Amino acid sequence: MATLTQQRIQARPARAAAPWALPSCADPPEQPPPEALLPEAEERVGGIARAVAQGAVEVLGGSRPASQMSRWLDPASYEKLHLRACLLQKVAASEATGSCPGGALADRRAYRCVTVRSARLCRVSATAFEAALVVLDRRRARAVALRVEHRRGDWKVTALEIG
């Protein structure tokens, strides 16, 4: 009969290599992570997609800093969102001062009444999902499409398009 300590050691899963470690030539080809194969992965990715879509629209509205989205977005998607938010802020500032034709915007205050109206999620591979969402803010409804991939032990948005 095994002692309690021996049972714990046997039940403990093997440790994975550090996420920053480079693969060696002797390493087997990368297998899909076990989490991506579980049905709970769809729930987790759906929640991430909803949160990222809502947060991205809030960034464009000016009520959330783009830096809060860096955890969920890959560098290319983050840079694209940050650039678009900066351009929208410049347009709003020029319209408010009257230097741009068309006058000031009616209500360009920072707001947080952004809600996700609907979301559709589709698994495209063992480690990737694509989502299409409809997001409502005070003035309009927006379409948001994104791709979420499993990278280095976490889910990251690798493509983000906001209509």
PDB file of C-alpha atoms in Angstrom:
ATOM      1  CA  MET A   1       0.000   0.000   0.000  1.00  0.00           C
ATOM      2  CA  ALA A   2       1.380   3.382  -1.039  1.00  0.00           C
ATOM      3  CA  THR A   3       1.696   6.168   1.447  1.00  0.00           C
ATOM      4  CA  LEU A   4      -0.202   9.410   1.032  1.00  0.00           C
ATOM      5  CA  THR A   5       2.969  11.237  -0.131  1.00  0.00           C
ATOM      6  CA  GLN A   6       3.659   8.610  -2.791  1.00  0.00           C
ATOM      7  CA  GLN A   7       0.073   8.868  -4.029  1.00  0.00           C
ATOM      8  CA  ARG A   8       0.373  12.654  -4.322  1.00  0.00           C
ATOM      9  CA  ILE A   9       3.622  12.384  -6.262  1.00  0.00           C
ATOM     10  CA  GLN A  10       2.119   9.836  -8.650  1.00  0.00           C
ATOM     11  CA  ALA A  11      -1.054  11.901  -9.146  1.00  0.00           C
ATOM     12  CA  ARG A  12       0.884  15.108  -9.869  1.00  0.00           C
ATOM     13  CA  PRO A  13       1.129  15.844 -13.617  1.00  0.00           C
ATOM     14  CA  ALA A  14       4.536  16.244 -15.211  1.00  0.00           C
ATOM     15  CA  ARG A  15       5.748  19.822 -15.450  1.00  0.00           C
ATOM     16  CA  ALA A  16       5.773  21.378 -18.866  1.00  0.00           C
ATOM     17  CA  ALA A  17       8.773  23.257 -20.212  1.00  0.00           C
ATOM     18  CA  ALA A  18       8.924  26.953 -19.468  1.00  0.00           C
ATOM     19  CA  PRO A  19       6.936  28.969 -22.041  1.00  0.00           C
ATOM     20  CA  TRP A  20       9.996  31.033 -22.911  1.00  0.00           C
ATOM     21  CA  ALA A  21      12.233  28.000 -23.513  1.00  0.00           C
ATOM     22  CA  LEU A  22      13.184  27.390 -27.118  1.00  0.00           C
ATOM     23  CA  PRO A  23      12.439  23.942 -28.505  1.00  0.00           C
ATOM     24  CA  SER A  24      15.452  21.744 -29.122  1.00  0.00           C
ATOM     25  CA  CYS A  25      15.923  19.506 -32.140  1.00  0.00           C
ATOM     26  CA  ALA A  26      15.150  16.482 -29.962  1.00  0.00           C
ATOM     27  CA  ASP A  27      11.775  17.865 -28.866  1.00  0.00           C
ATOM     28  CA  PRO A  28       8.762  16.192 -30.479  1.00  0.00           C
ATOM     29  CA  PRO A  29       6.536  18.362 -32.688  1.00  0.00           C
ATOM     30  CA  GLU A  30       4.217  20.609 -30.684  1.00  0.00           C
ATOM     31  CA  GLN A  31       0.924  18.920 -29.870  1.00  0.00           C
ATOM     32  CA  PRO A  32      -2.321  20.829 -29.297  1.00  0.00           C
ATOM     33  CA  PRO A  33      -2.605  21.854 -25.657  1.00  0.00           C
ATOM     34  CA  PRO A  34      -4.922  19.634 -23.633  1.00  0.00           C
ATOM     35  CA  GLU A  35      -7.094  22.610 -22.620  1.00  0.00           C
ATOM     36  CA  ALA A  36      -7.903  23.381 -26.257  1.00  0.00           C
ATOM     37  CA  LEU A  37      -9.410  19.925 -26.652  1.00  0.00           C
ATOM     38  CA  LEU A  38     -11.738  20.236 -23.683  1.00  0.00           C
ATOM     39  CA  PRO A  39     -15.319  21.460 -24.099  1.00  0.00           C
ATOM     40  CA  GLU A  40     -14.672  24.111 -21.427  1.00  0.00           C
ATOM     41  CA  ALA A  41     -12.249  25.832 -23.811  1.00  0.00           C
ATOM     42  CA  GLU A  42     -15.202  27.033 -25.873  1.00  0.00           C
ATOM     43  CA  GLU A  43     -16.748  28.708 -22.815  1.00  0.00           C
ATOM     44  CA  ARG A  44     -13.469  30.363 -21.888  1.00  0.00           C
ATOM     45  CA  VAL A  45     -12.803  31.625 -25.405  1.00  0.00           C
ATOM     46  CA  GLY A  46     -16.389  32.895 -25.684  1.00  0.00           C
ATOM     47  CA  GLY A  47     -15.894  34.931 -22.521  1.00  0.00           C
ATOM     48  CA  ILE A  48     -12.585  36.288 -23.785  1.00  0.00           C
ATOM     49  CA  ALA A  49     -14.158  37.250 -27.119  1.00  0.00           C
ATOM     50  CA  ARG A  50     -17.003  39.118 -25.411  1.00  0.00           C
ATOM     51  CA  ALA A  51     -14.658  40.946 -23.029  1.00  0.00           C
ATOM     52  CA  VAL A  52     -12.198  41.911 -25.771  1.00  0.00           C
ATOM     53  CA  ALA A  53     -14.954  43.154 -28.101  1.00  0.00           C
ATOM     54  CA  GLN A  54     -16.522  45.263 -25.358  1.00  0.00           C
ATOM     55  CA  GLY A  55     -13.150  46.591 -24.216  1.00  0.00           C
ATOM     56  CA  ALA A  56     -12.032  47.459 -27.751  1.00  0.00           C
ATOM     57  CA  VAL A  57     -15.177  49.497 -28.413  1.00  0.00           C
ATOM     58  CA  GLU A  58     -14.659  51.276 -25.074  1.00  0.00           C
ATOM     59  CA  VAL A  59     -11.078  52.071 -26.150  1.00  0.00           C
ATOM     60  CA  LEU A  60     -12.389  53.593 -29.377  1.00  0.00           C
ATOM     61  CA  GLY A  61     -14.983  55.544 -27.377  1.00  0.00           C
ATOM     62  CA  GLY A  62     -12.296  56.979 -25.122  1.00  0.00           C
ATOM     63  CA  SER A  63     -13.475  55.523 -21.815  1.00  0.00           C
ATOM     64  CA  ARG A  64     -10.753  52.861 -21.494  1.00  0.00           C
ATOM     65  CA  PRO A  65      -7.012  53.143 -22.099  1.00  0.00           C
ATOM     66  CA  ALA A  66      -5.672  50.900 -24.840  1.00  0.00           C
ATOM     67  CA  SER A  67      -2.983  49.594 -22.489  1.00  0.00           C
ATOM     68  CA  GLN A  68      -5.630  47.562 -20.638  1.00  0.00           C
ATOM     69  CA  MET A  69      -6.115  45.461 -23.768  1.00  0.00           C
ATOM     70  CA  SER A  70      -2.446  44.486 -24.163  1.00  0.00           C
ATOM     71  CA  ARG A  71      -2.869  41.303 -22.118  1.00  0.00           C
ATOM     72  CA  TRP A  72      -5.432  39.893 -24.526  1.00  0.00           C
ATOM     73  CA  LEU A  73      -4.139  41.164 -27.881  1.00  0.00           C
ATOM     74  CA  ASP A  74      -1.042  40.137 -29.803  1.00  0.00           C
ATOM     75  CA  PRO A  75       1.330  43.025 -30.634  1.00  0.00           C
ATOM     76  CA  ALA A  76       0.012  43.635 -34.176  1.00  0.00           C
ATOM     77  CA  SER A  77      -3.645  43.782 -33.070  1.00  0.00           C
ATOM     78  CA  TYR A  78      -2.777  45.980 -30.094  1.00  0.00           C
ATOM     79  CA  GLU A  79      -0.851  48.429 -32.269  1.00  0.00           C
ATOM     80  CA  LYS A  80      -3.727  48.626 -34.764  1.00  0.00           C
ATOM     81  CA  LEU A  81      -6.289  49.319 -32.013  1.00  0.00           C
ATOM     82  CA  HIS A  82      -4.042  51.895 -30.326  1.00  0.00           C
ATOM     83  CA  LEU A  83      -3.444  53.741 -33.612  1.00  0.00           C
ATOM     84  CA  ARG A  84      -7.166  53.844 -34.406  1.00  0.00           C
ATOM     85  CA  ALA A  85      -7.993  55.151 -30.928  1.00  0.00           C
ATOM     86  CA  CYS A  86      -5.355  57.896 -31.242  1.00  0.00           C
ATOM     87  CA  LEU A  87      -6.728  58.943 -34.631  1.00  0.00           C
ATOM     88  CA  LEU A  88     -10.266  59.120 -33.246  1.00  0.00           C
ATOM     89  CA  GLN A  89      -9.058  61.286 -30.345  1.00  0.00           C
ATOM     90  CA  LYS A  90      -7.328  63.674 -32.760  1.00  0.00           C
ATOM     91  CA  VAL A  91     -10.461  63.941 -34.919  1.00  0.00           C
ATOM     92  CA  ALA A  92     -12.602  64.600 -31.846  1.00  0.00           C
ATOM     93  CA  ALA A  93     -10.184  67.282 -30.626  1.00  0.00           C
ATOM     94  CA  SER A  94     -10.114  69.042 -33.995  1.00  0.00           C
ATOM     95  CA  GLU A  95     -13.914  68.928 -34.283  1.00  0.00           C
ATOM     96  CA  ALA A  96     -14.295  70.319 -30.765  1.00  0.00           C
ATOM     97  CA  THR A  97     -12.048  73.288 -31.540  1.00  0.00           C
ATOM     98  CA  GLY A  98     -13.894  73.979 -34.779  1.00  0.00           C
ATOM     99  CA  SER A  99     -10.846  73.554 -37.028  1.00  0.00           C
ATOM    100  CA  CYS A 100     -12.527  70.722 -38.875  1.00  0.00           C
ATOM    101  CA  PRO A 101     -15.595  71.216 -41.066  1.00  0.00           C
ATOM    102  CA  GLY A 102     -18.764  69.808 -39.580  1.00  0.00           C
ATOM    103  CA  GLY A 103     -18.478  71.330 -36.118  1.00  0.00           C
ATOM    104  CA  ALA A 104     -18.225  69.552 -32.779  1.00  0.00           C
ATOM    105  CA  LEU A 105     -19.596  66.104 -32.153  1.00  0.00           C
ATOM    106  CA  ALA A 106     -22.914  66.030 -30.333  1.00  0.00           C
ATOM    107  CA  ASP A 107     -21.790  63.824 -27.441  1.00  0.00           C
ATOM    108  CA  ARG A 108     -18.151  62.702 -27.500  1.00  0.00           C
ATOM    109  CA  ARG A 109     -17.724  62.199 -23.737  1.00  0.00           C
ATOM    110  CA  ALA A 110     -16.163  59.071 -22.400  1.00  0.00           C
ATOM    111  CA  TYR A 111     -18.866  56.479 -21.817  1.00  0.00           C
ATOM    112  CA  ARG A 112     -19.076  52.914 -20.603  1.00  0.00           C
ATOM    113  CA  CYS A 113     -22.538  51.820 -21.642  1.00  0.00           C
ATOM    114  CA  VAL A 114     -21.161  49.337 -24.172  1.00  0.00           C
ATOM    115  CA  THR A 115     -22.947  45.978 -24.287  1.00  0.00           C
ATOM    116  CA  VAL A 116     -22.474  42.850 -26.343  1.00  0.00           C
ATOM    117  CA  ARG A 117     -25.791  42.073 -27.976  1.00  0.00           C
ATOM    118  CA  SER A 118     -24.903  38.782 -29.649  1.00  0.00           C
ATOM    119  CA  ALA A 119     -21.886  36.549 -30.168  1.00  0.00           C
ATOM    120  CA  ARG A 120     -21.192  33.613 -32.458  1.00  0.00           C
ATOM    121  CA  LEU A 121     -18.170  31.396 -31.913  1.00  0.00           C
ATOM    122  CA  CYS A 122     -16.697  28.876 -34.337  1.00  0.00           C
ATOM    123  CA  ARG A 123     -13.810  26.474 -33.739  1.00  0.00           C
ATOM    124  CA  VAL A 124     -11.534  26.528 -36.801  1.00  0.00           C
ATOM    125  CA  SER A 125      -8.825  24.220 -35.439  1.00  0.00           C
ATOM    126  CA  ALA A 126      -7.829  22.515 -32.203  1.00  0.00           C
ATOM    127  CA  THR A 127      -6.118  25.702 -31.022  1.00  0.00           C
ATOM    128  CA  ALA A 128      -8.065  28.495 -32.753  1.00  0.00           C
ATOM    129  CA  PHE A 129     -11.539  30.022 -32.640  1.00  0.00           C
ATOM    130  CA  GLU A 130     -13.163  32.807 -34.623  1.00  0.00           C
ATOM    131  CA  ALA A 131     -15.953  34.985 -33.250  1.00  0.00           C
ATOM    132  CA  ALA A 132     -18.420  37.472 -34.692  1.00  0.00           C
ATOM    133  CA  LEU A 133     -20.133  39.858 -32.280  1.00  0.00           C
ATOM    134  CA  VAL A 134     -22.604  42.716 -32.349  1.00  0.00           C
ATOM    135  CA  VAL A 135     -21.690  45.428 -29.841  1.00  0.00           C
ATOM    136  CA  LEU A 136     -23.990  48.320 -28.927  1.00  0.00           C
ATOM    137  CA  ASP A 137     -22.891  51.665 -27.573  1.00  0.00           C
ATOM    138  CA  ARG A 138     -24.860  54.853 -27.039  1.00  0.00           C
ATOM    139  CA  ARG A 139     -24.848  55.958 -30.641  1.00  0.00           C
ATOM    140  CA  ARG A 140     -24.604  52.880 -32.821  1.00  0.00           C
ATOM    141  CA  ALA A 141     -24.247  49.148 -33.247  1.00  0.00           C
ATOM    142  CA  ARG A 142     -20.871  47.813 -34.321  1.00  0.00           C
ATOM    143  CA  ALA A 143     -19.777  44.517 -35.823  1.00  0.00           C
ATOM    144  CA  VAL A 144     -16.665  42.985 -34.284  1.00  0.00           C
ATOM    145  CA  ALA A 145     -14.816  39.992 -35.703  1.00  0.00           C
ATOM    146  CA  LEU A 146     -11.854  38.383 -34.003  1.00  0.00           C
ATOM    147  CA  ARG A 147      -9.671  35.306 -34.010  1.00  0.00           C
ATOM    148  CA  VAL A 148      -8.462  33.762 -30.747  1.00  0.00           C
ATOM    149  CA  GLU A 149      -5.532  31.346 -30.739  1.00  0.00           C
ATOM    150  CA  HIS A 150      -3.870  29.319 -28.007  1.00  0.00           C
ATOM    151  CA  ARG A 151      -0.289  30.556 -27.702  1.00  0.00           C
ATOM    152  CA  ARG A 152       2.271  29.794 -25.011  1.00  0.00           C
ATOM    153  CA  GLY A 153      -0.276  28.466 -22.575  1.00  0.00           C
ATOM    154  CA  ASP A 154      -2.804  31.290 -22.918  1.00  0.00           C
ATOM    155  CA  TRP A 155      -5.491  32.478 -25.314  1.00  0.00           C
ATOM    156  CA  LYS A 156      -4.568  35.565 -27.374  1.00  0.00           C
ATOM    157  CA  VAL A 157      -6.551  37.582 -29.910  1.00  0.00           C
ATOM    158  CA  THR A 158      -4.505  37.488 -33.106  1.00  0.00           C
ATOM    159  CA  ALA A 159      -6.912  39.365 -35.399  1.00  0.00           C
ATOM    160  CA  LEU A 160      -9.401  42.096 -34.489  1.00  0.00           C
ATOM    161  CA  GLU A 161     -11.691  43.965 -36.882  1.00  0.00           C
ATOM    162  CA  ILE A 162     -14.210  46.554 -35.709  1.00  0.00           C
ATOM    163  CA  GLY A 163     -16.838  47.968 -38.043  1.00  0.00           C
TER     164      GLY A 163
END
